[in-house]
């Protein structure tokens, strides 16, 4: 790594995560890359989050903000407005990082200066911190809008992005309390270059009370997001690429509904996929799979 050490802004929204937030903060403070600012936004917690964070506030790199409960997107945008770093990272308060995360990513940006957004894989853990899986979905590099329209492949807690991306395209939309990270990375994929590295850059905790755990609602919101994207960025993809992306989305939704016993609703979603891509073999195969299940 060169002598130049750009400032990295780390953004953590938190709401009633007193049980876990110390682990998140500790994972930042032990980073081998020292030049960072750590912006924590307490989104109206009514547990003992304040008491847990108090001993850390003597570190000048940590800035704590408080707001009434408005959701993590509003909290992230508050921190984005205060951030002064050349790079932006997001860390949820119930997750944590390996100590080399920032150093490795700054080095990669130096090696690949054309990169705008860098990301990797998660280690999935449960509420108690026990590892559940290291299996991740397929991830992609380059102009990834074609893949992103099908599904969100960017793991939020593993990312590092150039600040100018947010200056030019805005932060979290705040339209929805679910999948705002998908909305963000999909919008950025219309303009910027992504780079995926097969590195485990975050431990991601899965708990029942997480917003993202409601899969049916997430499908509904993701449909709104991809429709907004097609309307707002019509030149990001060709008509065929958009249609194939929509078909893939309705296939996933249809198969999911079929898997939880809602066969009729699942078939309706796959019929939508057929309308978008009537010549795709996978569409008809999924239709038959749900029909015959």
mmCIF file with all atom_site columns, C-alpha atoms in Angstrom, residues 151-254:
data_model
loop_
_atom_site.group_PDB
_atom_site.id
_atom_site.type_symbol
_atom_site.label_atom_id
_atom_site.label_alt_id
_atom_site.label_comp_id
_atom_site.label_asym_id
_atom_site.label_entity_id
_atom_site.label_seq_id
_atom_site.pdbx_PDB_ins_code
_atom_site.Cartn_x
_atom_site.Cartn_y
_atom_site.Cartn_z
_atom_site.occupancy
_atom_site.B_iso_or_equiv
_atom_site.pdbx_formal_charge
_atom_site.auth_seq_id
_atom_site.auth_comp_id
_atom_site.auth_asym_id
_atom_site.auth_atom_id
_atom_site.pdbx_PDB_model_num
ATOM 1   C CA . UNK A 1 151 ? -31.668 -10.206 -7.665  1.00 0.00 ? 151 UNK A CA 1
ATOM 2   C CA . UNK A 1 152 ? -29.520 -8.251  -5.235  1.00 0.00 ? 152 UNK A CA 1
ATOM 3   C CA . UNK A 1 153 ? -26.064 -9.841  -5.298  1.00 0.00 ? 153 UNK A CA 1
ATOM 4   C CA . UNK A 1 154 ? -24.286 -7.108  -3.281  1.00 0.00 ? 154 UNK A CA 1
ATOM 5   C CA . UNK A 1 155 ? -23.719 -7.875  0.410   1.00 0.00 ? 155 UNK A CA 1
ATOM 6   C CA . UNK A 1 156 ? -24.215 -4.521  2.173   1.00 0.00 ? 156 UNK A CA 1
ATOM 7   C CA . UNK A 1 157 ? -21.923 -5.094  5.149   1.00 0.00 ? 157 UNK A CA 1
ATOM 8   C CA . UNK A 1 158 ? -19.007 -6.142  2.932   1.00 0.00 ? 158 UNK A CA 1
ATOM 9   C CA . UNK A 1 159 ? -18.996 -3.051  0.709   1.00 0.00 ? 159 UNK A CA 1
ATOM 10  C CA . UNK A 1 160 ? -16.654 -0.124  0.297   1.00 0.00 ? 160 UNK A CA 1
ATOM 11  C CA . UNK A 1 161 ? -17.713 2.541   -2.203  1.00 0.00 ? 161 UNK A CA 1
ATOM 12  C CA . UNK A 1 162 ? -16.316 5.828   -3.417  1.00 0.00 ? 162 UNK A CA 1
ATOM 13  C CA . UNK A 1 163 ? -17.952 8.830   -1.780  1.00 0.00 ? 163 UNK A CA 1
ATOM 14  C CA . UNK A 1 164 ? -18.600 10.440  -5.156  1.00 0.00 ? 164 UNK A CA 1
ATOM 15  C CA . UNK A 1 165 ? -21.098 7.680   -5.981  1.00 0.00 ? 165 UNK A CA 1
ATOM 16  C CA . UNK A 1 166 ? -23.372 8.999   -3.240  1.00 0.00 ? 166 UNK A CA 1
ATOM 17  C CA . UNK A 1 167 ? -22.672 12.630  -4.092  1.00 0.00 ? 167 UNK A CA 1
ATOM 18  C CA . UNK A 1 168 ? -23.755 11.988  -7.678  1.00 0.00 ? 168 UNK A CA 1
ATOM 19  C CA . UNK A 1 169 ? -26.571 9.453   -7.199  1.00 0.00 ? 169 UNK A CA 1
ATOM 20  C CA . UNK A 1 170 ? -27.838 10.108  -3.684  1.00 0.00 ? 170 UNK A CA 1
ATOM 21  C CA . UNK A 1 171 ? -28.038 7.862   -0.648  1.00 0.00 ? 171 UNK A CA 1
ATOM 22  C CA . UNK A 1 172 ? -30.788 5.610   0.629   1.00 0.00 ? 172 UNK A CA 1
ATOM 23  C CA . UNK A 1 173 ? -34.144 6.322   -1.022  1.00 0.00 ? 173 UNK A CA 1
ATOM 24  C CA . UNK A 1 174 ? -36.062 5.985   2.249   1.00 0.00 ? 174 UNK A CA 1
ATOM 25  C CA . UNK A 1 175 ? -39.179 4.958   0.320   1.00 0.00 ? 175 UNK A CA 1
ATOM 26  C CA . UNK A 1 176 ? -39.475 1.623   2.087   1.00 0.00 ? 176 UNK A CA 1
ATOM 27  C CA . UNK A 1 177 ? -38.310 0.016   5.335   1.00 0.00 ? 177 UNK A CA 1
ATOM 28  C CA . UNK A 1 178 ? -37.358 -3.155  3.456   1.00 0.00 ? 178 UNK A CA 1
ATOM 29  C CA . UNK A 1 179 ? -34.643 -3.725  0.833   1.00 0.00 ? 179 UNK A CA 1
ATOM 30  C CA . UNK A 1 180 ? -33.397 -0.130  0.663   1.00 0.00 ? 180 UNK A CA 1
ATOM 31  C CA . UNK A 1 181 ? -29.911 -1.539  0.180   1.00 0.00 ? 181 UNK A CA 1
ATOM 32  C CA . UNK A 1 182 ? -31.111 -3.281  -2.996  1.00 0.00 ? 182 UNK A CA 1
ATOM 33  C CA . UNK A 1 183 ? -32.554 -0.004  -4.241  1.00 0.00 ? 183 UNK A CA 1
ATOM 34  C CA . UNK A 1 184 ? -29.207 1.711   -3.572  1.00 0.00 ? 184 UNK A CA 1
ATOM 35  C CA . UNK A 1 185 ? -26.927 -0.815  -5.295  1.00 0.00 ? 185 UNK A CA 1
ATOM 36  C CA . UNK A 1 186 ? -29.299 -1.268  -8.220  1.00 0.00 ? 186 UNK A CA 1
ATOM 37  C CA . UNK A 1 187 ? -29.301 2.487   -8.855  1.00 0.00 ? 187 UNK A CA 1
ATOM 38  C CA . UNK A 1 188 ? -25.511 2.620   -8.581  1.00 0.00 ? 188 UNK A CA 1
ATOM 39  C CA . UNK A 1 189 ? -25.190 -0.306  -10.998 1.00 0.00 ? 189 UNK A CA 1
ATOM 40  C CA . UNK A 1 190 ? -26.681 1.900   -13.724 1.00 0.00 ? 190 UNK A CA 1
ATOM 41  C CA . UNK A 1 191 ? -23.540 4.040   -13.753 1.00 0.00 ? 191 UNK A CA 1
ATOM 42  C CA . UNK A 1 192 ? -20.637 2.562   -11.804 1.00 0.00 ? 192 UNK A CA 1
ATOM 43  C CA . UNK A 1 193 ? -18.193 -0.339  -11.938 1.00 0.00 ? 193 UNK A CA 1
ATOM 44  C CA . UNK A 1 194 ? -18.473 -2.983  -9.232  1.00 0.00 ? 194 UNK A CA 1
ATOM 45  C CA . UNK A 1 195 ? -15.737 -5.394  -8.209  1.00 0.00 ? 195 UNK A CA 1
ATOM 46  C CA . UNK A 1 196 ? -16.421 -8.642  -6.362  1.00 0.00 ? 196 UNK A CA 1
ATOM 47  C CA . UNK A 1 197 ? -13.653 -10.313 -4.397  1.00 0.00 ? 197 UNK A CA 1
ATOM 48  C CA . UNK A 1 198 ? -14.165 -13.823 -2.950  1.00 0.00 ? 198 UNK A CA 1
ATOM 49  C CA . UNK A 1 199 ? -13.228 -12.676 0.548   1.00 0.00 ? 199 UNK A CA 1
ATOM 50  C CA . UNK A 1 200 ? -15.302 -13.054 3.713   1.00 0.00 ? 200 UNK A CA 1
ATOM 51  C CA . UNK A 1 201 ? -15.518 -9.429  4.759   1.00 0.00 ? 201 UNK A CA 1
ATOM 52  C CA . UNK A 1 202 ? -18.399 -9.631  7.242   1.00 0.00 ? 202 UNK A CA 1
ATOM 53  C CA . UNK A 1 203 ? -20.086 -11.889 9.739   1.00 0.00 ? 203 UNK A CA 1
ATOM 54  C CA . UNK A 1 204 ? -23.806 -11.482 9.033   1.00 0.00 ? 204 UNK A CA 1
ATOM 55  C CA . UNK A 1 205 ? -26.195 -12.307 11.871  1.00 0.00 ? 205 UNK A CA 1
ATOM 56  C CA . UNK A 1 206 ? -29.578 -13.807 11.005  1.00 0.00 ? 206 UNK A CA 1
ATOM 57  C CA . UNK A 1 207 ? -32.362 -13.210 13.543  1.00 0.00 ? 207 UNK A CA 1
ATOM 58  C CA . UNK A 1 208 ? -36.123 -13.553 13.436  1.00 0.00 ? 208 UNK A CA 1
ATOM 59  C CA . UNK A 1 209 ? -36.847 -9.900  14.229  1.00 0.00 ? 209 UNK A CA 1
ATOM 60  C CA . UNK A 1 210 ? -34.808 -8.545  11.323  1.00 0.00 ? 210 UNK A CA 1
ATOM 61  C CA . UNK A 1 211 ? -36.757 -6.543  8.761   1.00 0.00 ? 211 UNK A CA 1
ATOM 62  C CA . UNK A 1 212 ? -35.166 -8.560  5.969   1.00 0.00 ? 212 UNK A CA 1
ATOM 63  C CA . UNK A 1 213 ? -36.505 -11.870 7.349   1.00 0.00 ? 213 UNK A CA 1
ATOM 64  C CA . UNK A 1 214 ? -40.015 -11.310 5.909   1.00 0.00 ? 214 UNK A CA 1
ATOM 65  C CA . UNK A 1 215 ? -39.431 -12.922 2.514   1.00 0.00 ? 215 UNK A CA 1
ATOM 66  C CA . UNK A 1 216 ? -42.958 -12.436 1.127   1.00 0.00 ? 216 UNK A CA 1
ATOM 67  C CA . UNK A 1 217 ? -42.837 -8.727  1.864   1.00 0.00 ? 217 UNK A CA 1
ATOM 68  C CA . UNK A 1 218 ? -39.347 -8.518  0.431   1.00 0.00 ? 218 UNK A CA 1
ATOM 69  C CA . UNK A 1 219 ? -40.519 -9.932  -2.896  1.00 0.00 ? 219 UNK A CA 1
ATOM 70  C CA . UNK A 1 220 ? -43.295 -7.345  -3.015  1.00 0.00 ? 220 UNK A CA 1
ATOM 71  C CA . UNK A 1 221 ? -40.874 -4.491  -2.318  1.00 0.00 ? 221 UNK A CA 1
ATOM 72  C CA . UNK A 1 222 ? -38.247 -5.809  -4.749  1.00 0.00 ? 222 UNK A CA 1
ATOM 73  C CA . UNK A 1 223 ? -40.859 -5.767  -7.506  1.00 0.00 ? 223 UNK A CA 1
ATOM 74  C CA . UNK A 1 224 ? -41.490 -2.084  -6.789  1.00 0.00 ? 224 UNK A CA 1
ATOM 75  C CA . UNK A 1 225 ? -37.750 -1.426  -6.840  1.00 0.00 ? 225 UNK A CA 1
ATOM 76  C CA . UNK A 1 226 ? -37.072 -3.049  -10.217 1.00 0.00 ? 226 UNK A CA 1
ATOM 77  C CA . UNK A 1 227 ? -40.070 -1.268  -11.750 1.00 0.00 ? 227 UNK A CA 1
ATOM 78  C CA . UNK A 1 228 ? -38.788 2.066   -10.442 1.00 0.00 ? 228 UNK A CA 1
ATOM 79  C CA . UNK A 1 229 ? -35.342 1.264   -11.844 1.00 0.00 ? 229 UNK A CA 1
ATOM 80  C CA . UNK A 1 230 ? -36.685 0.479   -15.300 1.00 0.00 ? 230 UNK A CA 1
ATOM 81  C CA . UNK A 1 231 ? -38.659 3.719   -15.300 1.00 0.00 ? 231 UNK A CA 1
ATOM 82  C CA . UNK A 1 232 ? -35.837 5.918   -13.968 1.00 0.00 ? 232 UNK A CA 1
ATOM 83  C CA . UNK A 1 233 ? -32.904 4.330   -15.838 1.00 0.00 ? 233 UNK A CA 1
ATOM 84  C CA . UNK A 1 234 ? -34.337 3.101   -19.156 1.00 0.00 ? 234 UNK A CA 1
ATOM 85  C CA . UNK A 1 235 ? -30.923 3.230   -20.823 1.00 0.00 ? 235 UNK A CA 1
ATOM 86  C CA . UNK A 1 236 ? -29.178 1.099   -18.191 1.00 0.00 ? 236 UNK A CA 1
ATOM 87  C CA . UNK A 1 237 ? -30.110 -2.094  -20.068 1.00 0.00 ? 237 UNK A CA 1
ATOM 88  C CA . UNK A 1 238 ? -31.580 -3.135  -23.395 1.00 0.00 ? 238 UNK A CA 1
ATOM 89  C CA . UNK A 1 239 ? -35.279 -3.978  -23.588 1.00 0.00 ? 239 UNK A CA 1
ATOM 90  C CA . UNK A 1 240 ? -34.380 -7.668  -23.841 1.00 0.00 ? 240 UNK A CA 1
ATOM 91  C CA . UNK A 1 241 ? -32.129 -7.500  -20.788 1.00 0.00 ? 241 UNK A CA 1
ATOM 92  C CA . UNK A 1 242 ? -34.842 -5.770  -18.780 1.00 0.00 ? 242 UNK A CA 1
ATOM 93  C CA . UNK A 1 243 ? -37.413 -8.362  -19.880 1.00 0.00 ? 243 UNK A CA 1
ATOM 94  C CA . UNK A 1 244 ? -35.136 -11.281 -19.000 1.00 0.00 ? 244 UNK A CA 1
ATOM 95  C CA . UNK A 1 245 ? -34.446 -9.721  -15.615 1.00 0.00 ? 245 UNK A CA 1
ATOM 96  C CA . UNK A 1 246 ? -38.142 -9.316  -14.884 1.00 0.00 ? 246 UNK A CA 1
ATOM 97  C CA . UNK A 1 247 ? -38.809 -12.890 -16.032 1.00 0.00 ? 247 UNK A CA 1
ATOM 98  C CA . UNK A 1 248 ? -36.121 -14.191 -13.703 1.00 0.00 ? 248 UNK A CA 1
ATOM 99  C CA . UNK A 1 249 ? -37.600 -12.208 -10.800 1.00 0.00 ? 249 UNK A CA 1
ATOM 100 C CA . UNK A 1 250 ? -41.107 -13.618 -11.353 1.00 0.00 ? 250 UNK A CA 1
ATOM 101 C CA . UNK A 1 251 ? -39.670 -17.128 -11.667 1.00 0.00 ? 251 UNK A CA 1
ATOM 102 C CA . UNK A 1 252 ? -38.022 -16.809 -8.254  1.00 0.00 ? 252 UNK A CA 1
ATOM 103 C CA . UNK A 1 253 ? -41.163 -15.375 -6.731  1.00 0.00 ? 253 UNK A CA 1
ATOM 104 C CA . UNK A 1 254 ? -43.340 -18.071 -8.282  1.00 0.00 ? 254 UNK A CA 1
#
